[in-house]
Coordinates of C-alpha atoms in Angstrom, one line a residue:
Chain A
X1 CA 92.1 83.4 119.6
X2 CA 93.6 80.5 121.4
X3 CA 91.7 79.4 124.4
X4 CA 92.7 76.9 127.0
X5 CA 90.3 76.3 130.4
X6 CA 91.1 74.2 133.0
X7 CA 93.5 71.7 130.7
X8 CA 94.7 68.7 132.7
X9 CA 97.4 66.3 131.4
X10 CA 98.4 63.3 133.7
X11 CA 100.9 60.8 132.5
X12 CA 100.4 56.7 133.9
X13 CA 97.2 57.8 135.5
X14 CA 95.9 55.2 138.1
X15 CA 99.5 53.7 138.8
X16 CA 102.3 54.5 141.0
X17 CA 104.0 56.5 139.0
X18 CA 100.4 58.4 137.8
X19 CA 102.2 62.3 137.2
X20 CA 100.3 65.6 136.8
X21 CA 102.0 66.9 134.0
X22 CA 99.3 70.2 133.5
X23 CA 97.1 70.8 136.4
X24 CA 94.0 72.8 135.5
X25 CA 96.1 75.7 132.9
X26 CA 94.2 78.2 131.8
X27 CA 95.5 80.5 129.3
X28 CA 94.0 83.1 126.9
X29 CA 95.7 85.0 123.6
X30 CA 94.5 87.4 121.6
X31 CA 95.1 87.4 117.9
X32 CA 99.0 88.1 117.0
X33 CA 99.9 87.4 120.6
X34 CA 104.1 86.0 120.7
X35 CA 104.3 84.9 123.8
X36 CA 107.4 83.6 125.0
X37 CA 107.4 80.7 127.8
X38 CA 110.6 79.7 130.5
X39 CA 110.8 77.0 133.1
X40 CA 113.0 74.5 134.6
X41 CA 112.7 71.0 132.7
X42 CA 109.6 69.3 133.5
X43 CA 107.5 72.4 134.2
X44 CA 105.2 71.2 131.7
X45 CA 106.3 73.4 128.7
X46 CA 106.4 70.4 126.2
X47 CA 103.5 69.1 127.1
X48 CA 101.8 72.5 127.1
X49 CA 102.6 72.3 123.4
X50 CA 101.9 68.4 123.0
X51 CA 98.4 69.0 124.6
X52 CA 97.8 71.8 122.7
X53 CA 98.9 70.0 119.0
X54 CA 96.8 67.0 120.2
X55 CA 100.0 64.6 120.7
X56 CA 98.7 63.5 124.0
X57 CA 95.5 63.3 125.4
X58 CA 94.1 65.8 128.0
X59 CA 92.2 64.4 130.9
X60 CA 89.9 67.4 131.7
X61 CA 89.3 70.9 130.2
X62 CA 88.6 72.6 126.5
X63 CA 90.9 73.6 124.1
X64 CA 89.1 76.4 121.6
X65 CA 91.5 77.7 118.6
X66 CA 89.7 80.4 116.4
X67 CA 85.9 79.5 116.6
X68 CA 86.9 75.8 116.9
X69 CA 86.7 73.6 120.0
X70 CA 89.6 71.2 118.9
X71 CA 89.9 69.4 122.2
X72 CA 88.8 66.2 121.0
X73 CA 90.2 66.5 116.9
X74 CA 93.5 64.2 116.3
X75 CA 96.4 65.4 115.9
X76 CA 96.5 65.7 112.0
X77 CA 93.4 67.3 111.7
X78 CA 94.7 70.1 114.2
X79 CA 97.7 70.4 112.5
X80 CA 95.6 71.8 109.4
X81 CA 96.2 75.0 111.7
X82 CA 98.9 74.5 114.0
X83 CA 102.2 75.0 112.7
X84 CA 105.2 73.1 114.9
X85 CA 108.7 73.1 115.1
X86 CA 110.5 70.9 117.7
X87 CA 113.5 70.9 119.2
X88 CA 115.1 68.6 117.1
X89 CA 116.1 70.2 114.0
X90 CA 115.8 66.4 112.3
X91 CA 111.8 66.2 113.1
X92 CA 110.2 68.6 110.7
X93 CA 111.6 67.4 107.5
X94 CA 111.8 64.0 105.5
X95 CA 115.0 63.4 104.9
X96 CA 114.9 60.9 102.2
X97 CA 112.9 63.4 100.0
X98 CA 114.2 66.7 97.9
X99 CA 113.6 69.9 99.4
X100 CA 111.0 70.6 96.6
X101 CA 108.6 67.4 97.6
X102 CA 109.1 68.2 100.7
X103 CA 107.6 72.1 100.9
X104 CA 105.3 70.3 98.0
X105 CA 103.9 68.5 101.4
X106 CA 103.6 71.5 103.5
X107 CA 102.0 73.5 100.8
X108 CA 99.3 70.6 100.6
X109 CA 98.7 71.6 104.4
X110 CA 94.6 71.5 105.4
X111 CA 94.0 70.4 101.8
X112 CA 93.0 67.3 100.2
X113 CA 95.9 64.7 99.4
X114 CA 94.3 63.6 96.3
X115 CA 95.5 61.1 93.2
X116 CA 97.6 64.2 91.0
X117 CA 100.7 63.5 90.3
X118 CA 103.5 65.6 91.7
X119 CA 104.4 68.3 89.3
X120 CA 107.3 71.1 89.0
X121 CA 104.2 74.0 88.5
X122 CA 104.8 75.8 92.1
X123 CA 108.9 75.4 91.1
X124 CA 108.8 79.3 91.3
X125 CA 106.9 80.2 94.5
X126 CA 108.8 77.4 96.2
X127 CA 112.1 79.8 95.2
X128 CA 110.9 82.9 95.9
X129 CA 110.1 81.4 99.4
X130 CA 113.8 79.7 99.7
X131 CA 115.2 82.9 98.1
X132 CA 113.6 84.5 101.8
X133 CA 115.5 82.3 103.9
X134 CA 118.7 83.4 102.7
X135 CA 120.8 80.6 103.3
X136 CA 121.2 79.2 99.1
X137 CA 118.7 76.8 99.3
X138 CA 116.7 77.9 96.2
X139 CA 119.3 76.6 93.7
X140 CA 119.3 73.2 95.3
X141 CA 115.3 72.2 94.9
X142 CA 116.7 68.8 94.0
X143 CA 118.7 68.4 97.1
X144 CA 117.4 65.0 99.2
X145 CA 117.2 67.2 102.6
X146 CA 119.2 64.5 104.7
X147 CA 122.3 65.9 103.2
X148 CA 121.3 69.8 105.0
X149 CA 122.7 70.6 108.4
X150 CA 120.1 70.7 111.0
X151 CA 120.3 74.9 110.5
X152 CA 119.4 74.9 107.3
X153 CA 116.8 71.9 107.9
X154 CA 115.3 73.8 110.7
X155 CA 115.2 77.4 108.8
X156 CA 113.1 74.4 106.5
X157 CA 111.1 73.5 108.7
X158 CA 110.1 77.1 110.0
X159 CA 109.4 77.5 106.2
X160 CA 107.4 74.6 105.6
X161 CA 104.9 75.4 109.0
X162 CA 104.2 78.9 107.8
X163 CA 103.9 78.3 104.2
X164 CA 99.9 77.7 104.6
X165 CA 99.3 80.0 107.1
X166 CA 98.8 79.0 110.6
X167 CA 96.4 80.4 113.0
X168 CA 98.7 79.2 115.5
X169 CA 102.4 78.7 115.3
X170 CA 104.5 76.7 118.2
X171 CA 107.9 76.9 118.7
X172 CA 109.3 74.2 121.0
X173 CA 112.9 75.3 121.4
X174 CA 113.7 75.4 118.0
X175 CA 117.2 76.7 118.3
X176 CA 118.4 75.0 121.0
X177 CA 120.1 72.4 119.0
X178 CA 122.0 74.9 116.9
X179 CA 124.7 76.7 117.2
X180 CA 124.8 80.5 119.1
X181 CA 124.7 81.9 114.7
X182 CA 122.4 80.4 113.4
X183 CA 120.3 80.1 116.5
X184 CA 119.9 83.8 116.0
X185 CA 119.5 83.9 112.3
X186 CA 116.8 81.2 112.7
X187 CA 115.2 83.2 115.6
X188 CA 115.6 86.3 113.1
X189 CA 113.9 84.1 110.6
X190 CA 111.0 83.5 112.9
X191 CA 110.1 86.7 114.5
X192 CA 110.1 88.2 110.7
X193 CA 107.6 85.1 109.9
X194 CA 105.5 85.9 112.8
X195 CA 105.4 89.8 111.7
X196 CA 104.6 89.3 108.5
X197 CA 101.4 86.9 108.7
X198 CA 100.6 89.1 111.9
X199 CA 100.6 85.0 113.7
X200 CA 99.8 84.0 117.1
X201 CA 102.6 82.6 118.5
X202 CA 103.8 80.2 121.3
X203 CA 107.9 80.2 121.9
X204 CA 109.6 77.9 124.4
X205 CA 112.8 79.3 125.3
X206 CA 116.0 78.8 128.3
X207 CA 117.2 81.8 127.4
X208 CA 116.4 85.1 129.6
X209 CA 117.3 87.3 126.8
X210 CA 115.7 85.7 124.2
X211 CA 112.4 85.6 126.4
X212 CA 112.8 88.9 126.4
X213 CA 113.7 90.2 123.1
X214 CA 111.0 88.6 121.5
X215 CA 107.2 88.6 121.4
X216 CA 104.9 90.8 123.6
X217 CA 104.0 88.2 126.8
X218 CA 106.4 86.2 128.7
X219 CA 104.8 83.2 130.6
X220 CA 106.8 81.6 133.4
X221 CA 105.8 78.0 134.5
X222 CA 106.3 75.5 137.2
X223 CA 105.3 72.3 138.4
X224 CA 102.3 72.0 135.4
X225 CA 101.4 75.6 136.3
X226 CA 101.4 78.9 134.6
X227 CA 102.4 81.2 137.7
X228 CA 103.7 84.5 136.6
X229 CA 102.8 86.3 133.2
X230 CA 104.4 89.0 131.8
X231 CA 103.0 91.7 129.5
X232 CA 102.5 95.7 128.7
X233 CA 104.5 98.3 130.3
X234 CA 105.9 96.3 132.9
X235 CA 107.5 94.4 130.8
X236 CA 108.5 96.5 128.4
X237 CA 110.8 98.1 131.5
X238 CA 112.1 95.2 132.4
X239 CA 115.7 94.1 132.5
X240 CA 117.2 90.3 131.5
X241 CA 118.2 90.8 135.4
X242 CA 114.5 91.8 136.6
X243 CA 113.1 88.5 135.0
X244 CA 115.3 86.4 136.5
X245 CA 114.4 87.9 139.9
X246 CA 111.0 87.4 138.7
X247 CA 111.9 84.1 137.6
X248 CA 113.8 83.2 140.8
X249 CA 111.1 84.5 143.7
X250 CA 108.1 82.7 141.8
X251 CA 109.6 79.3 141.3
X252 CA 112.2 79.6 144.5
X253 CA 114.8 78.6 142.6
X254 CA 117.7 80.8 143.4
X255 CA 120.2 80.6 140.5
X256 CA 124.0 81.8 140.8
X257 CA 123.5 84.9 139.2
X258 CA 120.6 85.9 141.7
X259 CA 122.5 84.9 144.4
X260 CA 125.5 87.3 143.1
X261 CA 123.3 90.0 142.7
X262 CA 122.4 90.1 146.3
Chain B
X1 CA 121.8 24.8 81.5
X2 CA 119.3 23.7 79.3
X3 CA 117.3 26.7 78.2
X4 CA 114.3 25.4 79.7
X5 CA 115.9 25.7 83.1
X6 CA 117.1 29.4 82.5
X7 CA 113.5 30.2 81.3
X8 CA 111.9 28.4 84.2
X9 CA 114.1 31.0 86.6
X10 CA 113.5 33.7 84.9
X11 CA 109.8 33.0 85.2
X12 CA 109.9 32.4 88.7
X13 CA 112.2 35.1 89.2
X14 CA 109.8 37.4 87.6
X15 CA 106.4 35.8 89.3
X16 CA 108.6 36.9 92.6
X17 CA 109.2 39.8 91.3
X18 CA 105.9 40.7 91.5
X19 CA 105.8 40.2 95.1
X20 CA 109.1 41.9 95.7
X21 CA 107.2 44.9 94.5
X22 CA 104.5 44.6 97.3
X23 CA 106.9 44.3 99.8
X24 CA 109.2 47.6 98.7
X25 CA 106.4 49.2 99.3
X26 CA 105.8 48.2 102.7
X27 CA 109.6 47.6 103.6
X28 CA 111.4 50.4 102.0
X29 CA 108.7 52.8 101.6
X30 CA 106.6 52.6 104.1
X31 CA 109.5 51.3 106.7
X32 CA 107.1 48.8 108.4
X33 CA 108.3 44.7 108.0
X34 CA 104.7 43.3 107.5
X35 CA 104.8 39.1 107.9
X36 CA 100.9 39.9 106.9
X37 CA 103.0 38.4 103.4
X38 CA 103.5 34.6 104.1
X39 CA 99.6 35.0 104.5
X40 CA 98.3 37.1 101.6
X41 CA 100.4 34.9 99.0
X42 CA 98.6 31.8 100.3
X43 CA 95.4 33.7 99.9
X44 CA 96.3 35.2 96.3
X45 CA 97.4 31.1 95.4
X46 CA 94.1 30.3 96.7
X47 CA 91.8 32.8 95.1
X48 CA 94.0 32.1 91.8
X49 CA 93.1 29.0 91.5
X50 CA 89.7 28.2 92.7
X51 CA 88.5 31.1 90.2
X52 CA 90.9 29.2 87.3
X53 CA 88.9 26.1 88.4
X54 CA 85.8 28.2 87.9
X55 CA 86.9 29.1 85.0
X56 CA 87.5 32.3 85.1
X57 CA 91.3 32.7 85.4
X58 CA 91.9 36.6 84.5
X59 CA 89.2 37.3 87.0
X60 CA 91.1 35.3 89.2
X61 CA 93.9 37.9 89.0
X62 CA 91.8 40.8 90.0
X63 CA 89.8 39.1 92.7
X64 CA 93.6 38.1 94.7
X65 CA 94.6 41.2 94.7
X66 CA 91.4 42.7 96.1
X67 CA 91.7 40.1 99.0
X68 CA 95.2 40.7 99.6
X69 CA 94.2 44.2 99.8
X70 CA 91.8 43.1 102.5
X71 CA 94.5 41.5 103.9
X72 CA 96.6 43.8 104.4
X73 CA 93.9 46.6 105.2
X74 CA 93.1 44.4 108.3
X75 CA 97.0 44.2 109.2
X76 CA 96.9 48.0 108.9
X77 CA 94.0 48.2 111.4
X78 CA 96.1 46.4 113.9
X79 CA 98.9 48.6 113.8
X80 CA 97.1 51.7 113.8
X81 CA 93.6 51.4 115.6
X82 CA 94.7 48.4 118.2
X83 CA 98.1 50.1 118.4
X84 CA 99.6 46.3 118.3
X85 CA 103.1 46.5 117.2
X86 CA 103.7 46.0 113.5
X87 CA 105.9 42.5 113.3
X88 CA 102.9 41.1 116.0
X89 CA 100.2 42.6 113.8
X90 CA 101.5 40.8 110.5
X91 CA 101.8 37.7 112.3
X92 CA 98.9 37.7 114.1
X93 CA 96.8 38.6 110.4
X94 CA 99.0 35.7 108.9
X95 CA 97.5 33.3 111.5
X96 CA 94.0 33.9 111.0
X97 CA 94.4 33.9 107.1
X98 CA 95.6 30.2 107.3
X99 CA 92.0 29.3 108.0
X100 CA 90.8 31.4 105.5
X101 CA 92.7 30.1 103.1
X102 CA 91.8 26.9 104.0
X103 CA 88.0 28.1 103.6
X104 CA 88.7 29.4 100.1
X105 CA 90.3 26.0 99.3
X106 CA 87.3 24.3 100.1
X107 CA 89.0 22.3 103.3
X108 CA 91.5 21.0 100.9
X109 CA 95.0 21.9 101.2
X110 CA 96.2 21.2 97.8
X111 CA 94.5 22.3 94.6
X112 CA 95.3 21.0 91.1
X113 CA 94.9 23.3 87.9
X114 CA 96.3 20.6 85.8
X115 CA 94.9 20.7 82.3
X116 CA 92.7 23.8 83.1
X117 CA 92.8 27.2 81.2
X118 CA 94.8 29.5 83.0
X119 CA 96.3 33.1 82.0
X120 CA 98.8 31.5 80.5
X121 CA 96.9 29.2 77.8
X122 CA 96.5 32.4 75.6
X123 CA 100.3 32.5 75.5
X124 CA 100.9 29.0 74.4
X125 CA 100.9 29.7 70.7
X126 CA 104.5 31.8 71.9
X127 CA 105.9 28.6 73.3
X128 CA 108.4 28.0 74.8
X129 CA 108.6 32.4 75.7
X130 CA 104.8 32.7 76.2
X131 CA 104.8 32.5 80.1
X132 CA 107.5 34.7 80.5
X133 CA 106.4 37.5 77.9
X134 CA 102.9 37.4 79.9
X135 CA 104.8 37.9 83.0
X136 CA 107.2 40.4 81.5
X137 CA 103.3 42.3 80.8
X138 CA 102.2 42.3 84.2
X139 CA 105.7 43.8 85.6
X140 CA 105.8 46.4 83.3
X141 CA 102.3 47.5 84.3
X142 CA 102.6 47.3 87.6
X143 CA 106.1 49.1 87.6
X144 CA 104.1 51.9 85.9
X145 CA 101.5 52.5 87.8
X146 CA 103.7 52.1 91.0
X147 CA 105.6 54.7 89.8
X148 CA 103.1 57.1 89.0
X149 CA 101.0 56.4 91.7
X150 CA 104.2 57.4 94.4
X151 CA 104.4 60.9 92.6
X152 CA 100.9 61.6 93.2
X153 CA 100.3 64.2 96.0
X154 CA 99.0 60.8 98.1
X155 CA 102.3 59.1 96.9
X156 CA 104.7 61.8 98.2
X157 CA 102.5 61.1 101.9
X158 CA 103.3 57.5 101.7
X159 CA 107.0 58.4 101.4
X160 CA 107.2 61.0 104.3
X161 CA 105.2 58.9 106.3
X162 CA 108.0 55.8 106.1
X163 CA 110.5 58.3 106.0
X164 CA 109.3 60.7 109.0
X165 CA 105.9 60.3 111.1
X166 CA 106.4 63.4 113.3
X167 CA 106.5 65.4 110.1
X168 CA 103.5 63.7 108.5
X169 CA 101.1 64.5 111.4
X170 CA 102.7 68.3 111.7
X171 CA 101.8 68.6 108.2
X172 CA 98.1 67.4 108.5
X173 CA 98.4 64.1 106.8
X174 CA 96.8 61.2 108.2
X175 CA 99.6 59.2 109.2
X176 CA 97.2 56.0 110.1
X177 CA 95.2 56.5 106.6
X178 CA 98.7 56.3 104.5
X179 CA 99.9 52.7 106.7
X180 CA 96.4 51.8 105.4
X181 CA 96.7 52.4 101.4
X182 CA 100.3 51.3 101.8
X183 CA 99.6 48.1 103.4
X184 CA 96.5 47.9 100.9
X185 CA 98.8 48.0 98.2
X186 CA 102.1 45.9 99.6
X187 CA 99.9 43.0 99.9
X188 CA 97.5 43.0 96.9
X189 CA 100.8 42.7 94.9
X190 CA 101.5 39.5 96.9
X191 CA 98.4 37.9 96.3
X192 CA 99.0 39.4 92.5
X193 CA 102.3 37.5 92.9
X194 CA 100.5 34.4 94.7
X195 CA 97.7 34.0 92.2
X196 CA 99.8 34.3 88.9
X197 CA 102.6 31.5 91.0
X198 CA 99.5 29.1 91.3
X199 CA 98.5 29.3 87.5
X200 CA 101.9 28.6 86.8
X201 CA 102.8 26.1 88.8
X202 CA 99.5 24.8 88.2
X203 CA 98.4 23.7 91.6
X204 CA 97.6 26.1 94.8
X205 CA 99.0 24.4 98.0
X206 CA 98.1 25.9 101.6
X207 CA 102.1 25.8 102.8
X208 CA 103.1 27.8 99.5
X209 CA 103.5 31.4 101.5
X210 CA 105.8 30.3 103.8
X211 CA 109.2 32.1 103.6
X212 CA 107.8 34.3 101.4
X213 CA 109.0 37.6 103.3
X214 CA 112.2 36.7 103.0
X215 CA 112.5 35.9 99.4
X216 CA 111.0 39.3 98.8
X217 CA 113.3 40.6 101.7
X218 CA 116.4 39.0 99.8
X219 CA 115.4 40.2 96.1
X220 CA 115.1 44.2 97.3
X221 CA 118.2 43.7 99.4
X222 CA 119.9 42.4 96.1
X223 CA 118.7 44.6 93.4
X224 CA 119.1 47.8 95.5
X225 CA 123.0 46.6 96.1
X226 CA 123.4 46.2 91.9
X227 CA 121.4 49.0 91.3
X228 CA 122.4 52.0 93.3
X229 CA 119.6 54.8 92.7
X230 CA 117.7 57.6 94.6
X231 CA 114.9 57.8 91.7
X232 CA 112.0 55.3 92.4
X233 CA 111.7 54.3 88.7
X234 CA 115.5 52.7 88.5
X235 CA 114.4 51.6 92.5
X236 CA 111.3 49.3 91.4
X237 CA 113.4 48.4 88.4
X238 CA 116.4 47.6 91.1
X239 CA 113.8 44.7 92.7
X240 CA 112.8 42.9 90.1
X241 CA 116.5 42.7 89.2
X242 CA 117.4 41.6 92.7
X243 CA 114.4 38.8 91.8
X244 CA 115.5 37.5 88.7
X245 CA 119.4 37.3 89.9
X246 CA 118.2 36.1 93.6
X247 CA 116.3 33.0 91.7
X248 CA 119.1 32.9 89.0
X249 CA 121.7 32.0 91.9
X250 CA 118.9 29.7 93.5
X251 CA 118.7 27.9 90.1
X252 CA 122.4 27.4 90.2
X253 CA 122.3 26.2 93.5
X254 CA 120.2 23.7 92.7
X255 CA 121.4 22.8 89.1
X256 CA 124.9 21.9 91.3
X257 CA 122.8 19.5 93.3
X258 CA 121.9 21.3 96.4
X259 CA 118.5 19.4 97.7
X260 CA 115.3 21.7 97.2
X261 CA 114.5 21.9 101.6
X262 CA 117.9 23.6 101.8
X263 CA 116.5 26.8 100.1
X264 CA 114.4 28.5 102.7
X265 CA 117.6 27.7 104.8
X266 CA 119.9 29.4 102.0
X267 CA 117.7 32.2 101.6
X268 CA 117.2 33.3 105.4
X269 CA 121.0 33.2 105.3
X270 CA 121.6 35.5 102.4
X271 CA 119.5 37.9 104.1
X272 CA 121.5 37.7 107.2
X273 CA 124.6 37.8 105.6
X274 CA 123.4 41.1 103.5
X275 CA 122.0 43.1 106.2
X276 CA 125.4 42.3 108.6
X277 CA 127.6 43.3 106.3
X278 CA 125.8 46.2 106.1
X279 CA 125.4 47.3 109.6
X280 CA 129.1 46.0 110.2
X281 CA 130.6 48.2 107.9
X282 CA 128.7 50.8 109.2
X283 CA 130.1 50.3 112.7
X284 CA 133.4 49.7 111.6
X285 CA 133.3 53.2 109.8
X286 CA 132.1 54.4 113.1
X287 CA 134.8 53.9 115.3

């Protein structure tokens, strides 16, 4: 399904300050894969995601999605079957625009943006597709999506990335920015999105439980690297408190609770 | 005021009007400030009148706003291919089109249309309204089409893209080919707007574009604060408003006995006072 060999990402390359973001990741999901991802900051998570969704370049390696090398495609074009949601709740949505023209957009994803003129024909599905959500948001179509609060903008967002169906769906932290409530509705939201269209999913998370709870492959990363993965039985039997052991004796970073522990 | 005057500003401030149009779509829609402007209105005065001289006025209209398409199609090649920042970009096409201007002038940097048919002459039997109901036609074309053309599928990607790039390339639109159309647009209106000035005025002169993104700037900044709307009918309606009062106050200005060189001055100082009081209020509402 998704494919990545050998993917390199270096920031300021040929200066001081050149960085290896990714050194040589390789990574392979099966269809319907929801893997969930943890590392400290700068372990190369985001730009495991940016690389992936064609926001920045990659130096060396192949990227093949489906049947399709998209290694070299630009970003729009791979986002005809990526669907994204980023940290910030304020990113996925255009806020001078009513909630209708703005799924109008997303239900446009992969297709032609041609001369017709915007019409209130796909009124209903839009609703039926609010009406999901359950947050009230199919009475207020006309609503310029500014005025939401970034919960309801991000359960948006989640909407509008799934509406086409993607062949891959990446989750940058999307809850982070919202409070503990609706951080787990949202999360709720998701994993019933990713059920129902049977999607392969990607899910950067800080939270051990959540890393847990959700999906069927936990990645851990460090340092550009994928160095511990997760899946089956084992993890399936394994406690919040086993991870961050895991966590903890891969990456050598000995957090409070680990050191309680022993 | 004699009513030769008031029809005089209301002819300007509809001519301007035209151009105010262009630049909504790059300023408010598009969210870039493209200086490709001072440029493509020389071009569209150019093209205007060495076609009128030809003797083909109408055509004259068409061909100035295919060049200030150009225009504005190389601006958007800057920004998006050369990754050149977007003031830089405008300024740097606004440069080069002084020679090309020049070029379509025939080396000459004043051109006189005096006593030649223009797009006006079918008008004249209407005198003294005829100019302005011609230019009253062309605004209430070009406000219709704008209008439908920004609720077509494309349309609605031009908004998002000024309103939220991250969410335009997420959502598969080509972010790069909307700056394009958009710029496209923006500045074939100004030449639109530069073309129909020269016929009017009667002669083409190679300074004529300069100032010209703020007197757009000003007219959006005071139609949108008159006319208070989220719909992009009453919006475009809003500018050329904020035109027709901007020139109306100039007119008065000048009917009082303020000196004609002071207006660029008086103009880049309404803008600033307009977009401070803004931001200020904003700040103070802040704290």
């Amino acid at each position: 399904m998704l494919e990545l060999k050998n993917v390199k990402v270096v920031f300021n390359e040929g200066t001081v300050n050149e960085k290896i973001a990714l050194s040589s990741v390789n990574l392979k999901l099966e269809q319907g894969d929801f893997v969930t991802i943890i590392g400290s900051n700068g372990a190369g998570k985001s730009t495991l995601f940016n690389a992936i969704s064609g926001a920045i370049p990659t130096v060396e390696g192949e990227i093949i999605l489906g049947q399709q090398n998209i290694t070299d495609l630009p970003e729009f074009k791979r986002s005809c079957v990526i669907g994204r949601l980023f940290q910030d709740p304020l990113k996925g949505t255009a806020p001078s625009m009513t909630i209708e023209e703005n799924l109008s957009l997303a239900s446009q994803r992969g297709k032609h943006f041609s001369l017709k003129l915007f019409s209130h024909k796909h009124k209903q599905e839009f609703k039926k597709a609010l009406a999901n959500l359950e947050l009230g948001l199919e009475e207020r179509l006309e609503t310029k999506v500014g005025t939401l609060s970034g919960g309801q903008r991000q359960a948006l967002t989640l909407l509008m990335a799934t509406y086409v169906t993607p062949e891959l769906l990446l989750l940058d932290e999307h809850t982070a920015a919202l409070d503990p409530k609706t951080a787990e509705k949202v999360l709720e939201m998701s994993e019933k999105l990713v059920k129902e269209h049977n999607l392969t999913t990607l899910m950067i998370t800080h939270n051990m439980e959540d890393a847990l709870k959700y999906g069927n492959k936990t990645i851990i990363m460090k340092d550009g690297n994928i160095i511990a993965m997760v899946e089956g039985e084992e993890r399936k039997n394994m406690s919040v408190d086993d991870l961050i052991h895991l966590y903890s004796s891969t990456t050598h970073e000995y957090t409070d609770r680990v050191l309680l522990k022993q | 005021m004699s009513l030769t005057v008031i029809l005089g500003a209301l002819e300007l401030g509809g001519i301007f009007a035209i151009l105010s149009l262009g630049l909504y779509i790059s300023y408010k829609i598009l969210n870039l400030p493209d200086l490709t402007v001072d440029g493509s209105f020389t071009l569209g005065c150019a093209v205007g009148a060495v076609t009128t001289v030809g003797g083909y006025p109408f055509m004259g209209l068409f061909l100035a706003f295919f060049s200030g398409c150009l225009a504005g199609t190389v601006t958007a090649i800057l920004i998006t291919k050369f990754e050149i920042m977007p003031l830089l970009s405008g300024i740097l096409t606004m440069t080069g089109l002084y020679t090309i201007n020049l070029i379509v002038m025939g080396d000459l940097p004043t051109i006189s249309l005096f006593l030649k048919e223009t797009v006006f002459t079918p008008f004249q039997s209407l005198y003294p309204y005829g100019n302005l109901i011609f230019i009253v036609i062309i605004l209430v074309i070009l406000v219709f089409l704008l209008n439908t053309f920004l609720k077509t599928q494309v349309g609605l990607a031009l908004r998002a893209t000024g309103d939220n790039e991250d969410m335009v390339r997420a959502s598969s639109i080509d972010a790069d080919k909307m700056k394009l159309i958009g710029l496209a647009i923006a500045n074939g209106c100004v030449a639109l707007a530069g073309a129909v000035f020269s016929q009017h005025q009667t002669f083409a002169d190679i300074n004529s574009g300069v100032g010209m993104m703020v007197i757009g700037l000003a007219s959006i900044i005071v139609g949108m604060s008159i006319l208070k709307s989220d719909k992009i009918l009453f919006q475009l309606i809003a500018v050329i408003l904020g035109s027709v009062v901007y020139r109306g106050l100039l007119t008065v200005a000048l009917q009082i006995g303020l000196p004609s060189s002071y207006l660029k001055l008086l103009s880049a100082v309404l803008v600033v006072i307009a977009i401070a009081s803004t931001n200020l209020k904003r700040r103070k509402k802040r704290c």
